[in-house]
Short mmCIF file of C-alpha atoms and ligand atoms in Angstrom, two decimals:
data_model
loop_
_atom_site.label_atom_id
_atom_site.label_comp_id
_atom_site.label_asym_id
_atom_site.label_seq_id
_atom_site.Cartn_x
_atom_site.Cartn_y
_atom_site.Cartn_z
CA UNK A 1 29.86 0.60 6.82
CA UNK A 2 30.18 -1.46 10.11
CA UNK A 3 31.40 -4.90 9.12
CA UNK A 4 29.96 -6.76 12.45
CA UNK A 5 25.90 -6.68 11.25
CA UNK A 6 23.73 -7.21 13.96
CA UNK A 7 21.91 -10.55 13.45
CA UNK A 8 18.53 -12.05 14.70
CA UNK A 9 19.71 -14.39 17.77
CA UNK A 10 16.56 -17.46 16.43
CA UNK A 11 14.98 -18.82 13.72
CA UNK A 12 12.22 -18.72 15.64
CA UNK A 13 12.70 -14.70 16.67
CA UNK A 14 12.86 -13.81 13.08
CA UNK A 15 10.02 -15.63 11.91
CA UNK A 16 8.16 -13.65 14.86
CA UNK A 17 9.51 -10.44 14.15
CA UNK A 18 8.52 -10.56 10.24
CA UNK A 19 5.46 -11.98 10.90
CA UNK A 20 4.82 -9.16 13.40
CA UNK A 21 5.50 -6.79 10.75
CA UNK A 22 3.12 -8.38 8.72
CA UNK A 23 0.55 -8.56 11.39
CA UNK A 24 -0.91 -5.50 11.59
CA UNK A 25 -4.13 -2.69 11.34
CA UNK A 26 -4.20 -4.15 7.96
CA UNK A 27 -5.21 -7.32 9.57
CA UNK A 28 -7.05 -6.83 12.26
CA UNK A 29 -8.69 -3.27 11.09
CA UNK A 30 -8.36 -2.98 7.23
CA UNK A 31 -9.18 -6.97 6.31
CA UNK A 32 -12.46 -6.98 8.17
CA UNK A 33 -14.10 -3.99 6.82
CA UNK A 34 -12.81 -4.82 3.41
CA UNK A 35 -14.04 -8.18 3.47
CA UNK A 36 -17.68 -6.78 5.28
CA UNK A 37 -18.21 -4.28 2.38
CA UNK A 38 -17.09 -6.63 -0.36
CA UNK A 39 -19.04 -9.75 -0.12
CA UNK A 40 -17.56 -11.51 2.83
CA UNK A 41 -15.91 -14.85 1.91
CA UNK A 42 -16.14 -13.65 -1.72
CA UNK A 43 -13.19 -10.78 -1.39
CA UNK A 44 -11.35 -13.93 1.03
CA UNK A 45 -11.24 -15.80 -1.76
CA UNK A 46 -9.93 -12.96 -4.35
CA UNK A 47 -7.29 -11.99 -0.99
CA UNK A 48 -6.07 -15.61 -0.73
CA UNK A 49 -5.21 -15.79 -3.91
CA UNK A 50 -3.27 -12.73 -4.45
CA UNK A 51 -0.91 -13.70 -1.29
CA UNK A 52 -0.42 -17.15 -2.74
CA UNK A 53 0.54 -16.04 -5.67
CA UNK A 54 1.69 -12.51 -6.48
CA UNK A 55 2.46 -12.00 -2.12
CA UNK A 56 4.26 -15.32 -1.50
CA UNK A 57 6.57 -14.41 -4.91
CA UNK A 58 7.55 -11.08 -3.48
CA UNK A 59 8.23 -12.19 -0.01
CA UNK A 60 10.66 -14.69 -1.02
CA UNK A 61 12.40 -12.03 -3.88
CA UNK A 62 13.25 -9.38 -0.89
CA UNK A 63 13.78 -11.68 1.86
CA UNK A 64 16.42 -13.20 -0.85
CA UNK A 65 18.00 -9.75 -1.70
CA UNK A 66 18.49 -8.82 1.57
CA UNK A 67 20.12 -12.08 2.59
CA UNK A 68 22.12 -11.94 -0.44
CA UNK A 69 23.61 -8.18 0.17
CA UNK A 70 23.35 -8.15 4.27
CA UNK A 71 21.82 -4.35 3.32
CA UNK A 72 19.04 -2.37 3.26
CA UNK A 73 16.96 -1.74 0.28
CA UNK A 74 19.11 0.83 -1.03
CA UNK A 75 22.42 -0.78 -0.50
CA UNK A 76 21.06 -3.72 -1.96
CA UNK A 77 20.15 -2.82 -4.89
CA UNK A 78 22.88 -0.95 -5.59
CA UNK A 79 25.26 -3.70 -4.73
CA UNK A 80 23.83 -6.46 -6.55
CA UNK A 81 23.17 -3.78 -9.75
CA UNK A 82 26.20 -1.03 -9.06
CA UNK A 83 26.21 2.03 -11.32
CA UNK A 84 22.28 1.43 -12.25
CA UNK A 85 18.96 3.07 -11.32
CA UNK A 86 17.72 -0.06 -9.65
CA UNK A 87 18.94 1.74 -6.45
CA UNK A 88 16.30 4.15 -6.78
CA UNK A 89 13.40 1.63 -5.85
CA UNK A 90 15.64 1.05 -2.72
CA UNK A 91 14.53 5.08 -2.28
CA UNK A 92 11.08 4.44 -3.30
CA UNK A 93 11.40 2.21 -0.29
CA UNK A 94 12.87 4.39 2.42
CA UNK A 95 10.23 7.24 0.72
CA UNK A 96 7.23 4.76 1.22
CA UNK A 97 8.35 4.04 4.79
CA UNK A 98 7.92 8.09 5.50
CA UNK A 99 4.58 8.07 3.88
CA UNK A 100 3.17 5.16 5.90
CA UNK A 101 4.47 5.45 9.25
CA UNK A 102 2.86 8.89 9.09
CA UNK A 103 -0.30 7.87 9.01
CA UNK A 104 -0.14 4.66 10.57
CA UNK A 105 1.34 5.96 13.93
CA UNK A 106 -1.85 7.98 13.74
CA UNK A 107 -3.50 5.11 13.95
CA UNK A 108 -1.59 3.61 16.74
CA UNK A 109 -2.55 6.78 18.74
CA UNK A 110 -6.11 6.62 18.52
CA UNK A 111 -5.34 2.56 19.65
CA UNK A 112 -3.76 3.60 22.78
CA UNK A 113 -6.37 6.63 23.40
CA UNK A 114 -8.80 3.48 22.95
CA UNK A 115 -7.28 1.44 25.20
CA UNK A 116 -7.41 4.04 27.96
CA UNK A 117 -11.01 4.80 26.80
CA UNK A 118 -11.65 1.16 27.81
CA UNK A 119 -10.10 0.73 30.75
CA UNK A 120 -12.11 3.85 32.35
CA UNK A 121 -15.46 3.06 31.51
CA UNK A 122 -15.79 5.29 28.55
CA UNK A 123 -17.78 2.35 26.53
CA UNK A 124 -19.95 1.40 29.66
CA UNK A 125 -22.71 4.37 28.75
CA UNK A 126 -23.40 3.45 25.22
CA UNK A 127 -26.77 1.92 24.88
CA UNK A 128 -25.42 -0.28 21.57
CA UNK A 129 -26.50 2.77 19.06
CA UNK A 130 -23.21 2.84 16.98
CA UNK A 131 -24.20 6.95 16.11
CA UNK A 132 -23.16 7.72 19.66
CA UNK A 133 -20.01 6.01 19.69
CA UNK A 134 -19.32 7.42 16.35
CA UNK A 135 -19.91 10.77 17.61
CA UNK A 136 -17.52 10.24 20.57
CA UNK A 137 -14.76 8.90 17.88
CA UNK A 138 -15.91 11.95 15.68
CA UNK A 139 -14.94 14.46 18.13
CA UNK A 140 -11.68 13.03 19.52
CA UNK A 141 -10.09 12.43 15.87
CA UNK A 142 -11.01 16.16 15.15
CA UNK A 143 -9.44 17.70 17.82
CA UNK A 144 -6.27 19.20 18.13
CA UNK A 145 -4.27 18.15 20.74
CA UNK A 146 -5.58 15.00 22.20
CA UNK A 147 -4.80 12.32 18.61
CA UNK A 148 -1.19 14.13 18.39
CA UNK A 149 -0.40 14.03 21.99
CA UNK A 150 -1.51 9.64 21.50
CA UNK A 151 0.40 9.68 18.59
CA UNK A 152 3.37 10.85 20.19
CA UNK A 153 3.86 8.22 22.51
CA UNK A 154 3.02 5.68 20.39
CA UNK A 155 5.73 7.18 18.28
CA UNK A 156 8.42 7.54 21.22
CA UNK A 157 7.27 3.90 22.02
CA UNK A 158 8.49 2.70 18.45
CA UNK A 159 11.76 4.64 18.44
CA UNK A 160 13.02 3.15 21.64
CA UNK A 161 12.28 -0.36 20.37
CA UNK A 162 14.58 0.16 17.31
CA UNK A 163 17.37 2.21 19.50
CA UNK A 164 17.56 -0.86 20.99
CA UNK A 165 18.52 -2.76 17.57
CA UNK A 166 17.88 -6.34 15.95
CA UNK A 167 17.87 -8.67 18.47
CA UNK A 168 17.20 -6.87 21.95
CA UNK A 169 14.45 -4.65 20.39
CA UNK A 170 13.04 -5.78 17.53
CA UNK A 171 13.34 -9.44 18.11
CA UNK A 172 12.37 -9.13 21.60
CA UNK A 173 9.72 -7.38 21.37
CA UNK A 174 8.02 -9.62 18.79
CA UNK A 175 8.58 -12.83 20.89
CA UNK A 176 6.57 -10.97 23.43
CA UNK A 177 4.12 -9.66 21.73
CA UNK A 178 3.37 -11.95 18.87
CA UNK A 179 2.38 -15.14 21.16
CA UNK A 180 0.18 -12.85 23.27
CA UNK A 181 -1.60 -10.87 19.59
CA UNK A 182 -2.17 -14.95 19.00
CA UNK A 183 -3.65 -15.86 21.95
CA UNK A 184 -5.84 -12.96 22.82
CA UNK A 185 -7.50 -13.19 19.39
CA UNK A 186 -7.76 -16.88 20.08
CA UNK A 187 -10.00 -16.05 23.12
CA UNK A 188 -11.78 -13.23 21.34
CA UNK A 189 -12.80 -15.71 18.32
CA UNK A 190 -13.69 -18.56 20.91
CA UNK A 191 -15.85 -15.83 22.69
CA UNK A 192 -17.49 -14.55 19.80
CA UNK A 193 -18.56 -18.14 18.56
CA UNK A 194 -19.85 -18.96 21.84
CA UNK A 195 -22.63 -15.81 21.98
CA UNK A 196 -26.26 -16.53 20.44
CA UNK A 197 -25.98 -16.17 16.67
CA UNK A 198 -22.12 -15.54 16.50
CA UNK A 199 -22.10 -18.49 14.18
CA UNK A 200 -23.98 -16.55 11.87
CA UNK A 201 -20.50 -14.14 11.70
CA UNK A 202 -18.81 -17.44 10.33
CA UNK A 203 -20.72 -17.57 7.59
CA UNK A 204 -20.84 -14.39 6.48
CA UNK A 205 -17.13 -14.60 6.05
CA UNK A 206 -16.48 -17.79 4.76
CA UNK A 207 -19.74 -18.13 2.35
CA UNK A 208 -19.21 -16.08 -0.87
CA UNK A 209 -21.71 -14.24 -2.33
CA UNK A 210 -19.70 -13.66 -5.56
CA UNK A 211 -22.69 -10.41 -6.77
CA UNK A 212 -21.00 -8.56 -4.35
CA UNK A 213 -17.58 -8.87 -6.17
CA UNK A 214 -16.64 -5.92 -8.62
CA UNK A 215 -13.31 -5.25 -10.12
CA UNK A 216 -13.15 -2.73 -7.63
CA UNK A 217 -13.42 -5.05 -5.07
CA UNK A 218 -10.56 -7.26 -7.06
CA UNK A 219 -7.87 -4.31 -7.50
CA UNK A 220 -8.59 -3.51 -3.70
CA UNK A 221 -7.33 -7.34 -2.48
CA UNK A 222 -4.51 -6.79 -4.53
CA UNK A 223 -3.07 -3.80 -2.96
CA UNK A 224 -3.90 -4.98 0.31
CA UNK A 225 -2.18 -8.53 -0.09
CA UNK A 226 0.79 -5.89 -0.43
CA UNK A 227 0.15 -3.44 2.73
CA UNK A 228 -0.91 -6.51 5.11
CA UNK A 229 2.74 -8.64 3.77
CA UNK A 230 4.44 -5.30 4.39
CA UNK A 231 5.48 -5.68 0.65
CA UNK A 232 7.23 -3.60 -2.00
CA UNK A 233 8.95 -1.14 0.04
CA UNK A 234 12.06 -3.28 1.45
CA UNK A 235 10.98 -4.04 4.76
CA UNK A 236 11.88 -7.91 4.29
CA UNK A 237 14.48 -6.75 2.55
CA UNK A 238 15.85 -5.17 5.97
CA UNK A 239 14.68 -7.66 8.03
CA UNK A 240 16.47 -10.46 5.57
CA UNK A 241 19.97 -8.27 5.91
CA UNK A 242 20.05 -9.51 9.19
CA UNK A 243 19.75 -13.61 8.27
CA UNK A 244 22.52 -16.00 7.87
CA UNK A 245 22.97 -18.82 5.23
CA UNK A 246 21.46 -20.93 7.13
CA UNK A 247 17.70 -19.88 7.05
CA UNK A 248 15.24 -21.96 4.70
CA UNK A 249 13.84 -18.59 3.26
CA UNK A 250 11.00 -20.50 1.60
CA UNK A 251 10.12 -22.14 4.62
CA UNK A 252 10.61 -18.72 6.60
CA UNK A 253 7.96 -16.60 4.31
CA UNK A 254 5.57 -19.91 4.27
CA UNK A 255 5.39 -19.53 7.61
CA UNK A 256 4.76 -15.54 7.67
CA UNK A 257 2.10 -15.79 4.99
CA UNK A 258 0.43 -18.43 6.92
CA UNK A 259 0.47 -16.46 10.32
CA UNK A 260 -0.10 -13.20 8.45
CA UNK A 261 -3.53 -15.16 6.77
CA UNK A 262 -4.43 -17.00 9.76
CA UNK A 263 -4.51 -13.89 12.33
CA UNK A 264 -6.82 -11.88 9.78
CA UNK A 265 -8.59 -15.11 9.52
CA UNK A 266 -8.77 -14.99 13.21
CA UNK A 267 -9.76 -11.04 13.59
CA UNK A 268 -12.50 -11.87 11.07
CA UNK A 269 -14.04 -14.25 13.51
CA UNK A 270 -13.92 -12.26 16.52
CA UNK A 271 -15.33 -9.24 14.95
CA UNK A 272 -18.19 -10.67 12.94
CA UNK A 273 -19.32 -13.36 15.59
CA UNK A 274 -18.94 -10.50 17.51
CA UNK A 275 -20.81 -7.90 15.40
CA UNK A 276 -23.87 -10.73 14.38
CA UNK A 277 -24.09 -11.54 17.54
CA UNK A 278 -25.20 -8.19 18.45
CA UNK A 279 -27.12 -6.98 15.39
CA UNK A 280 -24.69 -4.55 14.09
CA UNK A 281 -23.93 -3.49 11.02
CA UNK A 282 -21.30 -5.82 9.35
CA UNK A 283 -20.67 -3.60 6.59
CA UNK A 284 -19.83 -0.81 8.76
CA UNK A 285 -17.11 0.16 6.71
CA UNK A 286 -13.51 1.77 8.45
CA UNK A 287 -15.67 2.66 11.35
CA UNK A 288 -15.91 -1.30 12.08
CA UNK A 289 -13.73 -1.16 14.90
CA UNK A 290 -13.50 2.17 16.34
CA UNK A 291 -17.64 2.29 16.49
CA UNK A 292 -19.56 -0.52 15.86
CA UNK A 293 -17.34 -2.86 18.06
CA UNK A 294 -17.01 -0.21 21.28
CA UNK A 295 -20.91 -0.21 21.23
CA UNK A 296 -20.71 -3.56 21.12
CA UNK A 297 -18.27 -4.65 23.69
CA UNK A 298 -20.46 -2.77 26.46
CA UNK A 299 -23.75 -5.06 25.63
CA UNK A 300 -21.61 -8.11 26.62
CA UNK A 301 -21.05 -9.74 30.11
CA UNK A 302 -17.42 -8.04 30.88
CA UNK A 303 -17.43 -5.97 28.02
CA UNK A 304 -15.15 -3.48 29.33
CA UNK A 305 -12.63 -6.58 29.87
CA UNK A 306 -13.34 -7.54 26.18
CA UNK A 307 -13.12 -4.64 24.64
CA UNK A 308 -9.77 -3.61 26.16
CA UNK A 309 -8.19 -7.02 25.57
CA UNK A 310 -9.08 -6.17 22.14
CA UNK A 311 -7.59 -2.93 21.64
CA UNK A 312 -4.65 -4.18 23.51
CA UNK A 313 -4.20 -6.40 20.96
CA UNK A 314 -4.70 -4.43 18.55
CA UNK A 315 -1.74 -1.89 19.97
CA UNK A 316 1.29 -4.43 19.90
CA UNK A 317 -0.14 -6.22 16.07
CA UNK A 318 0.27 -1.92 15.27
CA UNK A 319 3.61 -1.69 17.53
CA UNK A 320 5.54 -4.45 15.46
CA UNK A 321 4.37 -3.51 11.89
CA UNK A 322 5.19 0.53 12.76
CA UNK A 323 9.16 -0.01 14.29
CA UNK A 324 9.36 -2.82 11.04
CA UNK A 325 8.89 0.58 8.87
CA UNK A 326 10.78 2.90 11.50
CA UNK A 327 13.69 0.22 10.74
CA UNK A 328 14.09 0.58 7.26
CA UNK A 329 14.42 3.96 7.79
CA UNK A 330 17.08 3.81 10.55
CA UNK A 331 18.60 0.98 8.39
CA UNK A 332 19.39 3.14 5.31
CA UNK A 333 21.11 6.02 7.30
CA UNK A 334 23.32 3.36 9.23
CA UNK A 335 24.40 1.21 6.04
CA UNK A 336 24.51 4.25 3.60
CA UNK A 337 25.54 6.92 5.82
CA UNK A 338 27.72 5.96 8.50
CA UNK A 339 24.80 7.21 10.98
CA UNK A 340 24.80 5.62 14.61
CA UNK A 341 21.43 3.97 15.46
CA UNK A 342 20.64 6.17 18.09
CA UNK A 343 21.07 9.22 16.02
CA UNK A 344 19.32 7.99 12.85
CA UNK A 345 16.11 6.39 14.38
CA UNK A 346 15.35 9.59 16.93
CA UNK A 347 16.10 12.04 14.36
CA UNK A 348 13.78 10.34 11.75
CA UNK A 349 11.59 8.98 13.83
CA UNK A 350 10.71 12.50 15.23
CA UNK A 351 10.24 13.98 11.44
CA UNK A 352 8.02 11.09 10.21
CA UNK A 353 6.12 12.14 13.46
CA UNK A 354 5.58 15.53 12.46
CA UNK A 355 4.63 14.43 9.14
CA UNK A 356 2.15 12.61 10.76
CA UNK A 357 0.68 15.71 13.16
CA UNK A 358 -0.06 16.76 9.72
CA UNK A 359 -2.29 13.72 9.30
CA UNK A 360 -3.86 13.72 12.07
CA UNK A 361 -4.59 17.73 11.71
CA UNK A 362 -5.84 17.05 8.64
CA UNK A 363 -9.21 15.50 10.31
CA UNK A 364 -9.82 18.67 11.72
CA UNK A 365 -7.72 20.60 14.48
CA UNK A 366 -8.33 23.91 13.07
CA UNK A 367 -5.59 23.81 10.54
CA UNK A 368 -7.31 23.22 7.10
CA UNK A 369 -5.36 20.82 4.99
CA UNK A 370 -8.43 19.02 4.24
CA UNK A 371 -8.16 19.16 1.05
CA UNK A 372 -4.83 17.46 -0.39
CA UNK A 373 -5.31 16.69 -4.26
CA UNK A 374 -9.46 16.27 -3.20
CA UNK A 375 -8.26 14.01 0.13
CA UNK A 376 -7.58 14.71 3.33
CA UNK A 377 -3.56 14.18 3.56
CA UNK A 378 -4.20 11.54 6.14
CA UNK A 379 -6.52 9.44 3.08
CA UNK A 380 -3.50 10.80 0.58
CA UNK A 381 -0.61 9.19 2.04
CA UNK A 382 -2.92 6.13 2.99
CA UNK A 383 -3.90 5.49 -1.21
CA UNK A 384 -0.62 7.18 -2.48
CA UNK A 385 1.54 4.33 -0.10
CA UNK A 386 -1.02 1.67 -0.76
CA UNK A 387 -2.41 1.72 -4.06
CA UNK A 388 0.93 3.22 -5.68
CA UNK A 389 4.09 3.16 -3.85
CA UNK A 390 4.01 -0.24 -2.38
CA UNK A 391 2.85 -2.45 -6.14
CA UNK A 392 4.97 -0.44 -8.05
CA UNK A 393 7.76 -1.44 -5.47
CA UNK A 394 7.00 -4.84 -5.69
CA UNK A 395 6.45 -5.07 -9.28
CA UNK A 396 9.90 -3.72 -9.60
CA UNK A 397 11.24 -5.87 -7.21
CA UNK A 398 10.33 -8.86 -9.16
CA UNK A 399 11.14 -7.12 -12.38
CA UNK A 400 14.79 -6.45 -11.00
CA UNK A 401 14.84 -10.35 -10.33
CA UNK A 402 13.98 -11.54 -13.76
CA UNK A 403 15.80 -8.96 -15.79
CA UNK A 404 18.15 -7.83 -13.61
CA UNK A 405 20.00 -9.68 -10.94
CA UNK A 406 19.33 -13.04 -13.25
CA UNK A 407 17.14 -15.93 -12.06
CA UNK A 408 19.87 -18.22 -11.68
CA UNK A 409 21.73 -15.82 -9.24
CA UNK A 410 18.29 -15.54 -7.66
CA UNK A 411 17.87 -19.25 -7.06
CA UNK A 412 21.82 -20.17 -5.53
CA UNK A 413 20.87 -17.50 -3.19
CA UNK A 414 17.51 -18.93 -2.34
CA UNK A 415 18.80 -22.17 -1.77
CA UNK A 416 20.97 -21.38 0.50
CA UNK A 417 20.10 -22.95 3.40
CA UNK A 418 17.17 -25.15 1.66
CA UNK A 419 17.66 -29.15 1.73
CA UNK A 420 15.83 -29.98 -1.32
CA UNK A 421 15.32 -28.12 -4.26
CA UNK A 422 11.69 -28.24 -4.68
CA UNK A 423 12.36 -24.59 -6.48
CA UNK A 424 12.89 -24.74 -10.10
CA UNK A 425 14.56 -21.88 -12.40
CA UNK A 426 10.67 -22.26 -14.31
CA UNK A 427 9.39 -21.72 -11.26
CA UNK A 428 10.65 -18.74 -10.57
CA UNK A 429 10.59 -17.47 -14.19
CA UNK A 430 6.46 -18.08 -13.86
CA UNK A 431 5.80 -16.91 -10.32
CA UNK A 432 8.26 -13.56 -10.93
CA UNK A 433 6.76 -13.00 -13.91
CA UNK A 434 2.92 -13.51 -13.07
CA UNK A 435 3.76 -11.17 -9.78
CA UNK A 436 5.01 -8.10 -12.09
CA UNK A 437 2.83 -8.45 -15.41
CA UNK A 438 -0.78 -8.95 -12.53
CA UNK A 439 0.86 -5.99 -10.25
CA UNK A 440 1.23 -4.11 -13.30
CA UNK A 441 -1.78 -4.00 -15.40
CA UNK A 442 -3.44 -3.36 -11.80
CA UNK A 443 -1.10 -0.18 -11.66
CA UNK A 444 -1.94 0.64 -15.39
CA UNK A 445 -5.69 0.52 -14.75
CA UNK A 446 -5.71 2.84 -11.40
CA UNK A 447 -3.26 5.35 -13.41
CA UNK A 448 -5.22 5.55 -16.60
CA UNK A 449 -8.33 5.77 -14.08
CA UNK A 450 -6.90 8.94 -12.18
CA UNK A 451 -5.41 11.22 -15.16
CA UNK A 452 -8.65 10.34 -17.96
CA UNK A 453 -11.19 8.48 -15.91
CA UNK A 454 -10.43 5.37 -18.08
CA UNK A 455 -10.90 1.88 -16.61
CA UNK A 456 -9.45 -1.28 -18.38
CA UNK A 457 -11.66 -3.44 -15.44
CA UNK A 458 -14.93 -1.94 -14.41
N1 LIG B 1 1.75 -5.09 7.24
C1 LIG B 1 1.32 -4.03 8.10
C2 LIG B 1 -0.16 -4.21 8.45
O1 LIG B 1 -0.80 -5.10 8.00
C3 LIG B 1 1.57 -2.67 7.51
C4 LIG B 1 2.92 -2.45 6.91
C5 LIG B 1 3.04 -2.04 5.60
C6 LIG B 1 4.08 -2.68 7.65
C7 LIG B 1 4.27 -1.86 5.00
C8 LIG B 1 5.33 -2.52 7.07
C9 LIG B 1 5.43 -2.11 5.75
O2 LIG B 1 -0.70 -3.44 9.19
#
C-alpha cells in the first residue's frame, strides 16, 4: 500500500467531481421518464423525500468512512472492522461497479452515436412522428457492430480519464465538464419555457396528481434516490479516501444532493417544456429521450443545434458518473493489491467492457441472450444493480455505522473539519436508523415479490 494517497487539489474540485458522479443518465434520462409515467410532480415529491432523508444519511456515512480509512470500500471496511465480514459489502461494492458500468457504458455509446447522429443531419428528416425515430433507434440498438464499436470509445474515453488519477483526471475533468452540463441545461430549460405552451411542461412536473402514485411508483423513487446519489456501492466512499481533515463533509454532500436535485430539476424542464411544447407524448416512457425528443428537436428553429447541445450534455453528465464507477474499481486493485493504476484501470476497464458487448448484444446482434432469468441481460444487470445491489449496500452501510463502527466513532470523524456541531449522536442514531429499517422493508417487499409473488405494499 502506497503511503503518499493522491488527494483532490480543491474543495471546490471535489465537490465537482462527486457531484459529477452523481449527475448522471439517472438524471437527465431515468428522472424524467420516471417522473412522466408516475404522476409528474407527484413521484418529485416521493423522490425528494427519499434523498433528504434515507440519500442525504448515506452520503454522509460513506463519504465519512472513506475519510476516516483513506481506502476504498474494501479496505475500509476491513480496517475500521478487521477480522469481520463487513469487508464483504466493500465486494458487493467493487461487484456492483462491474454490473453497472456494463450497462451504463452502453448507454454512453448510443450518447455519442447520438451526438454524431445530430451533428449530420440525421434528425432533420423526421416529420415529428416519434414511430420513425423510434424505428431508426430500433435498428441501431439491434445491430451488431455499430452500439459496441460507440461503446468502445466511450469506454477507452473513461479509462484514460482515471489513468490519469485523482486530481489531473478525475478532478479535472469534472471542473470542465460540470460548469458546462450546468449551463447548457440552463439554456435548454430557458429555451424550452420560452416556446408556445412550454409552460404547460412546468406544470406537469411540479403539480401532483397524487392518483397516479402507486406503491410501485414509491419503491421505484427509492431505488433511484440510490442510483442517481451513486449510493450503496462505495463510490463516495472512494472519492472520500482522497479528502483531508479539513473538509466540512456535511456541507460537502449538502451541496452534492442539492446539485444532484437541482440538475434533474433542470433536465425536467427542458424536456417537458420541450416535449408540451410540441405535443408529444410526456409519458413516453425510456424512449423519452432517444425518440420523442430527436423528433422533437428537428420541429424547432435550430433544432439540429439544440438537439446536439443536448446530447452533448448528456455525454460528459454520463462521462463523470461512468470513470466515478471505473474508479472504485481501479481503487480496490491499487489499495488491496499493490496494482499500478495504469495496469488495474486498462485491464478492468477492458473486461467490464466486454461484459458490456454482452449487453448491448443482448438487444439483438444475432447472439440470443435475450432471455436472462425472463430479461434481456442488459434490463438484468440494470434491476439486479439498481433495485438490489445498490439498497442492500446502503442499508448495510448504515447498518455497519450503528452497530458496527459505533455512532460516536462515526460522529468525531464527521466533525472533523465541521465548526459547529449542529450533528447530534440522536441525530445520527434516527437518520441511520430510518435509512436501513425504510431501505430494508423496501428490499423485503421486492424479494418476497420475486420468489412467491407476495407484496407487503401493493
Ligand atoms: N449517479 C449516476 C447517475 O445518476 C449513476 C451511478 C450509480 C454512478 C452508481 C456511480 C455509482 O447516472
Amino acid at each position: 500500500m502506497s503511503n503518499q494517497r493522491e488527494q483532490w487539489g480543491s474543495k471546490l474540485g471535489f465537490i465537482l467531481a462527486a457531484a459529477g458522479s452523481a449527475v448522471g443518465i439517472g438524471n437527465i434520462w431515468k428522472y424524467p421518464h420516471m417522473a412522466g409515467q408516475n404522476g409528474g410532480a407527484a413521484f418529485t415529491i416521493v423522490y425528494l423525500i427519499c434523498i433528504l432523508v434515507v440519500g442525504l444519511s448515506i452520503v454522509i456515512a460513506e463519504l465519512v468512512i472513506g475519510r476516516k480509512t483513506q481506502l476504498s470500500p474494501v479496505g475500509a471496511f476491513e480496517t475500521i472492522a478487521p477480522r469481520s465480514n463487513w469487508k464483504w459489502v466493500g465486494f458487493l461494492g467493487v461487484g456492483s461497479a462491474f454490473v453497472i458500468l456494463a450497462f451504463y457504458g452502453v448507454v454512453g455509446g448510443w450518447i455519442l452515436k447520438y451526438i454524431v447522429l445530430s451533428l449530420s443531419g440525421g434528425f432533420e428528416t423526421l416529420t415529428g412522428n416519434p414511430t420513425e425515430a423510434e424505428s431508426i433507434f430500433g435498428a441501431f440498438i439491434s445491430s451488431t457492430w455499430s452500439p459496441i464499436i460507440y461503446q468502445v470509445i466511450f469506454m477507452a474515453l473513461c479509462i484514460y480519464v482515471i489513468v490519469n488519477g485523482v486530481k489531473n483526471g478525475i478532478e479535472k475533468w469534472s471542473k470542465i465538464m460540470m460548469p458546462l452540463i450546468i449551463g447548457l441545461l440552463v439554456v435548454l430549460a430557458i429555451r424550452g419555457l420560452t416556446l408556445p405552451n412550454g409552460v404547460e411542461g412546468l406544470t406537469f412536473l411540479f403539480k401532483p396528481k397524487f392518483e397516479d402514485l402507486t406503491a410501485s411508483s414509491i419503491v421505484l423513487a427509492l431505488g433511484h434516490s440510490f442510483f442517481t446519489l451513486s449510493l450503496g456501492m462505495g463510490t463516495m466512499i472512494t472519492y472520500g479516501s482522497y479528502l483531508n481533515p479539513k473538509q466540512n463533509l456535511l456541507n460537502s454532500a449538502l451541496w452534492v444532493i442539492l446539485l444532484d436535485t437541482a440538475i434533474a430539476m433542470l433536465a425536467g424542464v427542458a424536456i417537458f417544456t420541450t416535449v408540451f411544447a410540441m405535443n408529444a407524448d410526456p409519458a413516453g416512457g425510456p424512449g423519452l429521450i432517444f425518440f420523442i425528443l430527436p423528433s422533437v428537436f428537428p420541429q424547432l428553429i435550430g433544432g439540429t443545434i439544440w438537439g446536439t447541445l443536448f446530447f452533448v450534455l448528456l455525454f460528459m453528465a454520463a462521462l463523470t458518473s461512468a470513470i466515478s464507477i471505473l474508479e472504485v474499481v481501479t481503487a480496490y486493485f491499487i489499495d488491496q493489491k499493490g496494482w499500478s493504476r495504469k495496469k488495474a484501470t486498462i485491464q478492468f476497464g477492458s473486461v467490464i467492457t466486454i461484459v458490456g458487448i454482452f449487453c448491448s448484444l443482448s438487444y439483438g446482434g444475432g447472439i440470443n441472450i435475450t432471455a436472462f432469468m425472463g430479461l434481456p441481460f442488459f434490463d438484468f444487470m440494470d434491476h439486479l444493480s439498481s433495485k438490489y445491489m445498490l439498497p442492500i449496500g446502503g442499508m448495510l452501510t448504515a447498518i455497519f455505522v450503528l452497530k458496527k463502527w459505533g455512532v460516536d466513532n462515526f460522529l468525531s470523524e464527521l466533525r472533523s473539519g465541521m465548526d459547529n456541531s449542529i450533528i447530534s449522536k440522536e441525530l445520527i442514531v434516527v437518520l441511520m436508523g430510518i435509512a436501513a429499517s425504510v431501505v430494508g422493508f423496501i428490499i423485503l417487499n421486492e424479494v418476497l415479490d420475486l420468489a412467491f409473488g407476495i407484496k407487503l405494499i401493493q
